CSV table of C-alpha atoms and ligand atoms in Angstrom, one decimal:
chain,number,residue,atom,x,y,z
X,279,MET,CA,247.9,154.4,138.7
X,280,THR,CA,247.9,151.2,136.6
X,281,TYR,CA,251.0,149.0,136.8
X,282,ALA,CA,253.4,149.3,133.9
X,283,ALA,CA,254.9,145.9,133.3
X,284,LEU,CA,258.2,146.6,131.5
X,285,ASP,CA,259.9,143.3,132.4
X,286,TYR,CA,258.7,141.1,129.6
X,287,ALA,CA,262.2,139.6,129.1
X,288,ALA,CA,261.7,137.9,132.6
X,289,SER,CA,258.1,136.9,132.1
X,290,THR,CA,255.4,138.4,129.9
X,291,PRO,CA,251.8,139.1,131.0
X,292,VAL,CA,249.2,136.6,129.8
X,293,LEU,CA,247.6,137.3,126.5
X,294,SER,CA,243.9,137.7,126.9
X,295,GLN,CA,243.3,135.1,124.3
X,296,VAL,CA,245.4,132.6,126.2
X,297,TRP,CA,243.5,133.4,129.4
X,298,GLU,CA,240.2,132.9,127.6
X,299,ASP,CA,241.3,129.6,126.2
X,300,ILE,CA,242.6,128.3,129.5
X,301,THR,CA,239.4,129.4,131.3
X,302,GLU,CA,237.3,127.5,128.8
X,303,PHE,CA,239.5,124.4,129.0
X,304,VAL,CA,239.8,124.2,132.8
X,305,PRO,CA,236.3,122.8,133.5
X,306,ARG,CA,237.0,120.0,131.0
X,307,TYR,CA,240.5,119.2,132.3
X,308,GLY,CA,241.4,115.6,133.0
X,309,SER,CA,244.3,113.2,133.1
X,310,VAL,CA,246.5,113.0,130.0
X,311,HIS,CA,247.4,109.6,128.5
X,312,ARG,CA,246.0,107.9,131.5
X,313,GLY,CA,242.3,107.4,131.4
X,314,SER,CA,239.4,106.1,129.3
X,315,GLY,CA,236.9,108.7,130.5
X,316,HIS,CA,235.7,111.5,128.3
X,317,LEU,CA,237.7,114.2,130.1
X,318,SER,CA,240.9,112.2,129.9
X,319,ARG,CA,240.4,111.6,126.2
X,320,TYR,CA,239.6,115.2,125.6
X,321,SER,CA,242.6,116.5,127.7
X,322,THR,CA,244.9,114.0,125.8
X,323,SER,CA,243.7,115.4,122.5
X,324,VAL,CA,244.3,119.0,123.7
X,325,PHE,CA,247.8,118.0,124.8
X,326,GLU,CA,248.7,116.3,121.5
X,327,ASN,CA,247.1,119.0,119.4
X,328,SER,CA,249.2,121.6,121.3
X,329,ARG,CA,252.3,119.8,120.1
X,330,GLU,CA,251.0,120.1,116.5
X,331,GLU,CA,250.3,123.8,117.0
X,332,VAL,CA,253.8,124.4,118.2
X,333,ALA,CA,255.2,122.4,115.3
X,334,ARG,CA,253.3,124.7,112.9
X,335,PHE,CA,254.4,127.8,114.8
X,336,LEU,CA,258.0,126.8,114.5
X,337,HIS,CA,257.8,125.5,110.9
X,338,LEU,CA,259.4,122.3,111.9
X,339,ARG,CA,260.6,119.6,109.4
X,340,HIS,CA,258.2,116.7,109.0
X,341,ASP,CA,260.2,114.3,111.1
X,342,ASP,CA,261.0,116.8,113.9
X,343,GLU,CA,259.4,116.3,117.3
X,344,VAL,CA,258.1,118.6,120.1
X,345,VAL,CA,258.8,117.7,123.7
X,346,PHE,CA,257.0,119.7,126.4
X,347,THR,CA,259.4,120.6,129.2
X,348,ARG,CA,259.2,123.1,132.1
X,349,SER,CA,261.2,125.9,130.5
X,350,THR,CA,264.1,126.8,128.3
X,351,THR,CA,266.5,125.8,131.1
X,352,ASP,CA,264.8,122.4,131.4
X,353,SER,CA,264.8,121.9,127.6
X,354,LEU,CA,268.6,122.6,127.4
X,355,ASN,CA,269.2,120.3,130.4
X,356,MET,CA,267.3,117.6,128.6
X,357,LEU,CA,269.3,118.0,125.4
X,358,ALA,CA,272.5,117.9,127.5
X,359,ARG,CA,271.4,114.4,128.6
X,360,CYS,CA,270.9,113.4,125.0
X,361,LEU,CA,274.4,114.2,123.7
X,362,PRO,CA,276.4,111.4,122.2
X,363,GLU,CA,279.4,110.2,124.2
X,364,GLY,CA,282.3,112.7,124.1
X,365,CYS,CA,280.4,115.3,122.1
X,366,PRO,CA,282.0,118.8,122.5
X,367,VAL,CA,279.7,121.7,123.0
X,368,TYR,CA,280.5,125.2,121.8
X,369,ALA,CA,278.9,128.3,123.3
X,370,PHE,CA,279.6,132.0,123.5
X,371,ASP,CA,280.5,133.3,126.9
X,372,THR,CA,277.9,136.0,126.3
X,373,ASP,CA,275.1,133.4,126.6
X,374,HIS,CA,272.5,133.1,129.4
X,375,HIS,CA,273.4,130.7,132.2
X,376,ALA,CA,270.7,128.3,130.9
X,377,VAL,CA,272.9,127.9,127.8
X,378,LEU,CA,276.3,127.9,129.6
X,379,LEU,CA,275.7,125.6,132.5
X,380,PRO,CA,273.8,122.4,131.5
X,381,TRP,CA,276.7,120.7,129.7
X,382,ARG,CA,279.6,118.7,131.2
X,383,HIS,CA,282.1,121.5,131.9
X,384,ASP,CA,285.0,119.5,130.5
X,385,ARG,CA,283.2,119.3,127.2
X,386,LEU,CA,282.3,122.9,126.9
X,387,VAL,CA,284.3,125.1,124.6
X,388,LEU,CA,283.7,128.8,125.5
X,389,LEU,CA,283.9,131.3,122.6
X,390,ASP,CA,284.8,134.9,123.1
X,391,ALA,CA,282.3,137.8,123.0
X,392,PRO,CA,282.1,139.0,119.4
X,393,ARG,CA,282.2,142.7,118.3
X,394,SER,CA,279.6,142.3,115.6
X,395,PRO,CA,277.3,139.7,114.0
X,396,ALA,CA,279.9,139.1,111.3
X,397,HIS,CA,282.6,138.6,114.0
X,398,ALA,CA,280.4,136.0,115.7
X,399,VAL,CA,280.3,134.0,112.5
X,400,GLU,CA,284.1,134.3,112.1
X,401,ILE,CA,284.7,133.2,115.7
X,402,LEU,CA,282.5,130.2,115.3
X,403,ASP,CA,284.1,129.2,112.0
X,404,LEU,CA,287.6,129.5,113.5
X,405,ALA,CA,286.6,127.5,116.6
X,406,LEU,CA,285.3,124.6,114.5
X,407,LYS,CA,288.2,124.7,112.0
X,408,ASP,CA,289.9,121.7,113.6
X,409,HIS,CA,286.8,119.8,114.4
X,410,ASP,CA,286.6,116.4,112.6
X,411,PRO,CA,283.4,116.8,110.5
X,412,GLY,CA,282.8,113.1,110.9
X,413,ALA,CA,282.5,113.5,114.7
X,414,GLU,CA,279.6,114.8,116.7
X,415,ALA,CA,279.6,118.4,118.1
X,416,LEU,CA,276.9,120.8,119.3
X,417,VAL,CA,276.9,124.6,118.9
X,418,CYS,CA,274.6,126.7,121.1
X,419,LEU,CA,273.3,129.8,119.6
X,420,THR,CA,271.2,132.6,121.2
X,421,GLY,CA,268.5,134.2,119.0
X,422,ALA,CA,268.2,137.4,120.9
X,423,SER,CA,270.2,138.5,123.9
X,424,ASN,CA,268.3,138.8,127.2
X,425,VAL,CA,270.6,141.7,128.1
X,426,THR,CA,271.1,143.8,125.0
X,427,GLY,CA,268.2,142.5,122.9
X,428,GLU,CA,270.5,142.2,120.0
X,429,LEU,CA,269.8,139.7,117.3
X,430,TRP,CA,272.4,137.1,116.4
X,431,PRO,CA,273.0,135.9,112.8
X,432,VAL,CA,271.5,132.5,113.4
X,433,ARG,CA,271.2,131.4,109.8
X,434,ARG,CA,274.8,132.3,108.9
X,435,MET,CA,276.2,130.7,112.1
X,436,THR,CA,274.1,127.5,111.5
X,437,ASP,CA,275.5,127.2,108.0
X,438,VAL,CA,279.0,127.5,109.4
X,439,ALA,CA,278.3,124.9,112.1
X,440,HIS,CA,276.7,122.5,109.6
X,441,ARG,CA,279.6,122.9,107.1
X,442,ARG,CA,281.9,121.9,109.9
X,443,GLY,CA,279.8,118.9,110.8
X,444,ALA,CA,278.3,120.3,114.1
X,445,ARG,CA,274.6,120.4,115.2
X,446,VAL,CA,273.0,123.5,116.4
X,447,VAL,CA,270.6,124.3,119.3
X,448,LEU,CA,268.9,127.7,119.3
X,449,ASP,CA,268.0,129.3,122.6
X,450,ALA,CA,264.9,131.2,121.3
X,451,ALA,CA,263.6,132.3,124.7
X,452,GLN,CA,263.9,136.0,123.7
X,453,LEU,CA,263.4,135.5,120.0
X,454,VAL,CA,260.0,133.7,119.8
X,455,PRO,CA,258.0,136.5,121.4
X,456,HIS,CA,259.3,139.1,118.9
X,457,ARG,CA,260.1,137.4,115.6
X,458,PRO,CA,258.7,134.6,113.5
X,459,VAL,CA,261.0,131.6,114.0
X,460,SER,CA,261.1,129.0,111.2
X,461,VAL,CA,263.3,126.0,111.9
X,462,GLN,CA,263.3,125.2,108.3
X,463,ASP,CA,264.5,128.6,107.2
X,464,LEU,CA,267.1,128.9,110.0
X,465,GLY,CA,268.2,125.3,109.6
X,466,VAL,CA,268.9,124.8,113.3
X,467,ASP,CA,268.6,121.3,114.7
X,468,TRP,CA,266.8,122.2,117.9
X,469,VAL,CA,264.9,125.1,119.4
X,470,ALA,CA,264.3,125.8,123.0
X,471,PHE,CA,261.9,128.3,124.5
X,472,SER,CA,259.7,129.0,127.5
X,473,GLY,CA,255.9,129.6,127.6
X,474,HIS,CA,256.2,132.3,130.3
X,475,LYS,CA,258.2,134.5,128.0
X,476,LEU,CA,255.6,133.9,125.2
X,477,TYR,CA,252.6,135.3,127.0
X,478,ALA,CA,251.7,131.8,128.4
X,479,PRO,CA,252.9,131.6,131.9
X,480,PHE,CA,251.7,128.3,133.1
X,481,GLY,CA,254.9,126.4,133.7
X,482,ALA,CA,255.7,124.8,130.4
X,483,GLY,CA,258.5,125.0,127.8
X,484,VAL,CA,259.5,123.4,124.6
X,485,LEU,CA,262.4,121.5,123.1
X,486,ALA,CA,261.7,120.9,119.4
X,487,GLY,CA,263.7,119.5,116.6
X,488,ARG,CA,265.6,116.3,115.5
X,489,TRP,CA,264.8,113.1,117.2
X,490,ASP,CA,267.9,111.0,116.5
X,491,TRP,CA,269.9,112.0,119.6
X,492,PRO,CA,266.9,112.2,122.0
X,493,GLY,CA,265.4,109.0,120.6
X,494,ARG,CA,268.6,107.1,121.4
X,495,ALA,CA,269.3,108.7,124.8
X,496,GLU,CA,268.3,107.5,128.2
X,497,PRO,CA,265.0,109.1,129.3
X,498,TYR,CA,265.5,112.6,130.8
X,499,LEU,CA,262.9,111.7,133.4
X,500,ALA,CA,262.4,108.1,134.4
X,501,GLY,CA,258.9,107.0,135.4
X,502,GLY,CA,255.4,106.2,134.3
X,503,GLY,CA,254.4,107.2,130.8
X,504,ALA,CA,258.0,106.8,129.4
X,505,THR,CA,257.9,103.0,129.5
X,506,GLN,CA,256.9,100.4,127.0
X,507,SER,CA,257.2,97.6,129.6
X,508,VAL,CA,258.7,97.0,133.0
X,509,ARG,CA,259.4,93.5,134.3
X,510,ARG,CA,261.0,92.0,137.4
X,511,THR,CA,263.6,89.5,136.4
X,512,ARG,CA,264.5,86.3,138.1
X,513,ALA,CA,267.5,88.1,139.7
X,514,SER,CA,265.1,90.6,141.2
X,515,ARG,CA,266.2,93.4,139.0
X,516,LEU,CA,264.0,95.6,136.8
X,517,GLU,CA,264.1,95.2,133.1
X,518,VAL,CA,262.8,98.3,131.4
X,519,GLU,CA,261.9,98.9,127.8
X,520,TRP,CA,261.5,102.7,127.2
X,521,LYS,CA,259.2,104.2,124.6
X,522,ARG,CA,260.8,105.4,121.4
X,523,GLY,CA,258.7,108.5,120.7
X,524,VAL,CA,258.4,111.8,122.6
X,525,ALA,CA,256.9,110.1,125.7
X,526,ARG,CA,260.3,108.7,126.3
X,527,HIS,CA,261.3,112.1,127.8
X,528,GLU,CA,258.0,113.1,129.2
X,529,ALA,CA,257.5,110.8,132.2
X,530,GLY,CA,254.9,111.6,134.8
X,531,SER,CA,251.6,113.4,134.2
X,532,PRO,CA,252.3,116.2,131.7
X,533,ASN,CA,251.5,119.9,132.3
X,534,VAL,CA,248.6,120.0,129.8
X,535,ILE,CA,247.5,123.5,130.9
X,536,GLY,CA,251.0,124.8,130.3
X,537,ALA,CA,251.2,123.1,126.9
X,538,TYR,CA,247.8,124.3,125.8
X,539,ALA,CA,248.7,127.9,126.9
X,540,ILE,CA,251.8,127.8,124.7
X,541,ALA,CA,249.7,126.5,121.8
X,542,SER,CA,247.1,129.2,122.4
X,543,ALA,CA,249.8,131.9,122.4
X,544,CYS,CA,251.3,130.5,119.2
X,545,ARG,CA,247.9,130.7,117.6
X,546,ALA,CA,247.2,134.2,118.9
X,547,LEU,CA,250.5,135.6,117.8
X,548,SER,CA,250.3,134.0,114.4
X,549,GLY,CA,246.8,135.5,114.1
X,550,VAL,CA,247.9,139.0,114.9
X,551,GLY,CA,250.9,138.5,112.7
X,552,PHE,CA,254.5,139.3,113.5
X,553,ASP,CA,254.7,142.1,111.0
X,554,ALA,CA,252.2,144.2,113.0
X,555,LEU,CA,253.9,143.3,116.3
X,556,MET,CA,257.4,144.1,115.0
X,557,GLU,CA,256.2,147.4,113.7
X,558,ARG,CA,254.6,148.4,117.0
X,559,GLU,CA,257.7,147.2,119.0
X,560,LYS,CA,260.0,149.2,116.7
X,561,TYR,CA,257.9,152.3,117.3
X,562,LEU,CA,258.0,151.7,121.1
X,563,MET,CA,261.8,151.1,121.0
X,564,ASP,CA,262.4,154.3,119.1
X,565,ARG,CA,260.3,156.1,121.7
X,566,VAL,CA,262.4,154.6,124.6
X,567,ARG,CA,265.6,155.4,122.8
X,568,ALA,CA,264.6,159.0,122.2
X,569,GLY,CA,263.7,159.4,125.9
X,570,LEU,CA,266.9,157.7,127.2
X,571,ASP,CA,269.1,159.9,125.0
X,572,GLY,CA,268.0,162.8,127.2
X,573,VAL,CA,269.2,161.2,130.4
X,574,PRO,CA,272.6,162.4,131.5
X,575,ARG,CA,275.4,159.8,132.2
X,576,LEU,CA,273.2,156.9,130.9
X,577,ARG,CA,275.0,154.1,129.0
X,578,LEU,CA,272.9,151.7,126.9
X,579,LEU,CA,274.6,148.3,126.9
X,580,HIS,CA,275.4,146.7,123.6
X,581,LEU,CA,277.8,144.1,122.2
X,582,PHE,CA,277.5,144.9,118.6
X,583,SER,CA,277.3,148.4,117.1
X,584,ASP,CA,274.7,150.8,118.6
X,585,GLY,CA,272.5,150.5,115.6
X,586,ALA,CA,272.4,146.6,115.5
X,587,GLU,CA,268.9,145.1,115.1
X,588,ARG,CA,267.3,144.2,118.4
X,589,VAL,CA,264.1,143.1,120.1
X,590,PRO,CA,262.6,145.3,122.8
X,591,VAL,CA,265.0,144.4,125.5
X,592,MET,CA,267.4,147.2,126.6
X,593,SER,CA,269.8,147.4,129.6
X,594,PHE,CA,271.6,150.5,130.8
X,595,THR,CA,273.6,151.9,133.6
X,596,ILE,CA,273.7,155.5,134.8
X,597,SER,CA,277.1,156.4,136.2
X,598,GLY,CA,277.0,157.1,139.9
X,599,VAL,CA,273.5,155.5,140.3
X,600,ASP,CA,272.8,152.2,141.9
X,601,SER,CA,270.7,150.2,139.4
X,602,LEU,CA,269.0,148.1,142.1
X,603,THR,CA,267.9,151.2,144.0
X,604,LEU,CA,266.7,152.9,140.8
X,605,ALA,CA,264.6,149.8,139.9
X,606,ASP,CA,263.1,149.8,143.4
X,607,ARG,CA,262.2,153.5,143.2
X,608,LEU,CA,260.6,153.1,139.7
X,609,SER,CA,258.4,150.4,141.2
X,610,GLN,CA,257.5,152.0,144.5
X,611,GLU,CA,257.1,155.6,143.4
X,612,TYR,CA,255.8,155.1,139.8
X,613,GLY,CA,254.3,151.7,139.5
X,614,ILE,CA,256.8,150.5,136.9
X,615,GLY,CA,258.2,147.0,136.9
X,616,VAL,CA,261.7,146.7,135.4
X,617,ARG,CA,264.5,144.4,136.4
X,618,ALA,CA,267.9,145.3,137.8
X,619,GLY,CA,270.8,142.9,138.2
X,620,MET,CA,273.1,140.7,136.1
X,621,PHE,CA,270.3,138.9,134.3
X,622,CYS,CA,271.7,135.4,134.7
X,623,ALA,CA,274.4,136.3,132.2
X,624,HIS,CA,277.4,137.1,134.5
X,625,PRO,CA,280.2,136.6,132.0
X,626,LEU,CA,278.4,138.9,129.5
X,627,MET,CA,277.8,141.5,132.1
X,628,ARG,CA,281.5,141.4,133.2
X,629,HIS,CA,282.4,141.9,129.6
X,630,LEU,CA,280.0,144.7,128.9
X,631,LEU,CA,280.7,146.6,132.1
X,632,GLY,CA,284.4,146.2,131.8
X,633,ASP,CA,287.3,144.9,133.8
X,634,ALA,CA,287.5,147.9,136.0
X,635,ALA,CA,284.0,147.4,137.2
X,636,THR,CA,284.7,143.7,137.7
X,637,ALA,CA,287.8,144.4,139.7
X,638,SER,CA,286.1,146.9,141.9
X,639,CYS,CA,283.2,144.6,142.5
X,640,GLU,CA,285.4,141.7,143.5
X,641,ALA,CA,287.4,144.0,145.7
X,642,GLU,CA,284.2,145.0,147.5
X,643,GLU,CA,283.7,141.3,148.5
X,644,GLY,CA,280.1,140.8,147.8
X,645,GLY,CA,279.4,144.3,146.6
X,646,THR,CA,277.3,144.1,143.6
X,647,ALA,CA,276.5,147.7,142.5
X,648,PRO,CA,279.1,148.2,139.8
X,649,LEU,CA,278.0,145.0,137.9
X,650,ASN,CA,274.3,145.7,137.9
X,651,ALA,CA,272.3,147.3,135.2
X,652,VAL,CA,268.6,148.2,134.7
X,653,ARG,CA,266.7,146.3,132.0
X,654,VAL,CA,263.5,147.5,130.4
X,655,SER,CA,261.7,145.1,128.1
X,656,PHE,CA,258.2,145.1,126.6
X,657,GLY,CA,256.0,143.8,123.8
X,658,ALA,CA,252.4,143.1,123.0
X,659,GLY,CA,250.1,145.2,125.2
X,660,THR,CA,252.7,147.9,126.1
X,661,THR,CA,251.2,151.3,125.7
X,662,ASP,CA,252.7,154.7,124.8
X,663,GLU,CA,251.8,155.8,128.4
X,664,HIS,CA,253.9,153.0,129.9
X,665,ILE,CA,256.9,154.1,127.9
X,666,ASP,CA,256.4,157.8,128.6
X,667,ARG,CA,255.9,157.1,132.3
X,668,PHE,CA,259.1,155.1,132.4
X,669,VAL,CA,261.1,157.8,130.6
X,670,GLY,CA,259.5,160.6,132.6
X,671,SER,CA,260.0,158.9,135.9
X,672,LEU,CA,263.7,158.1,135.1
X,673,LYS,CA,264.3,161.8,134.3
X,674,ALA,CA,262.4,162.9,137.4
X,675,LEU,CA,264.5,160.6,139.6
X,676,MET,CA,267.7,161.9,138.0
X,677,ARG,CA,266.6,165.5,138.6
X,678,ASP,CA,266.0,164.5,142.3
X,679,GLY,CA,269.7,163.6,142.4
X,680,SER,CA,269.2,159.8,142.8
M,5,PLP,C1,268.0,134.2,126.6
M,5,PLP,C2,267.4,133.3,127.7
M,5,PLP,N1,267.7,132.0,127.7
M,5,PLP,C3,267.2,131.2,128.6
M,5,PLP,C4,266.5,131.7,129.6
M,5,PLP,C5,266.0,130.7,130.7
M,5,PLP,O1,264.6,130.7,130.6
M,5,PLP,P1,263.8,129.9,131.8
M,5,PLP,O2,264.1,130.7,133.1
M,5,PLP,O3,262.4,130.1,131.4
M,5,PLP,O4,264.2,128.6,131.8
M,5,PLP,C6,266.2,133.0,129.7
M,5,PLP,C7,265.4,133.6,130.9
M,5,PLP,O5,265.6,134.7,131.2
M,5,PLP,C8,266.7,133.9,128.7
M,5,PLP,O6,266.4,135.2,128.7
């Protein structure tokens, strides 16, 4: 039995094109920005060309920059270090922990879970109503939920934020693998995403967008590569002049393989075209939905209406069934990899599963069952057989009385 990877929202498999590109590159791999030898020069050009490929993929503005980081989490932490003094940050409590946690907690304004995309726009508008448009503020938006897969109205929310004088960062971790993302069309100021969710799992991520705040901020990482000059003063102190460009935030030897893998994935996905990918994913989602409809006591989690547009990320609970056990059995008995848990979005899960579940979970002291769900997620390379095996196995386990 082949393994059915249905946990793309955690990490996608490697695209074969990405694997081929990396395999071809590895024998020519050398230090980046640090050597005069042929391999160093070659690797440096691969790294810098990767930046350009990402910029094209995201349709960046001409003066935007691409910084290679470790992941979406790393990108958002980096941006958190670049905020102007006193800048408030607005985020929905439905966001992933990577969006909720990097900011100074006393600067974070938490917005309530919306009932619909239009409600999300309203909540944001209301929250920013009293914000002085002359002062800095940052709004965090999620492109697609890692729990429900639902798409958020990024363009409309960005317009609201900009009208109220705030900047916008888009967590596109679950959006970029499934939809074309154009920074120019969406108007967002920054985009963050991870390679390992974009078929390029070699430890790199991206923060792309405006350079005014990052260009002025203290370097995210202090060390070699980020400095213009370092001197010892007469008072035995170090006097450091930091670089102004992207290297300012990329100290240390960069992850050229990770960056190149992301660039390769961007190229490959653009080559296939998102129209074809979206059509295929819609077909697979309909197939899953049809199958899940036949499972008794199953509740698909959603924030917006059941018919809201989504990417292929679906979470569900089955009343009376422990999600963690169910996911284990799918893996051990049927070779299916899904995820069960709270998906690093605890406030959202508490909201979706309701106060009763929260209360009972807390009363259990460490008991987790009521707050967990099973998540199935997929994309390029997922076959009909994977989906049918998943649905069939779920039904078989339910018949068994799991
Ligand atoms: C929506 C969303 N944002 C951010 C992250 C964090 O990504 P990473 O773990 O690659 O930093 C994830 C990961 O699951 C995610 O799904």
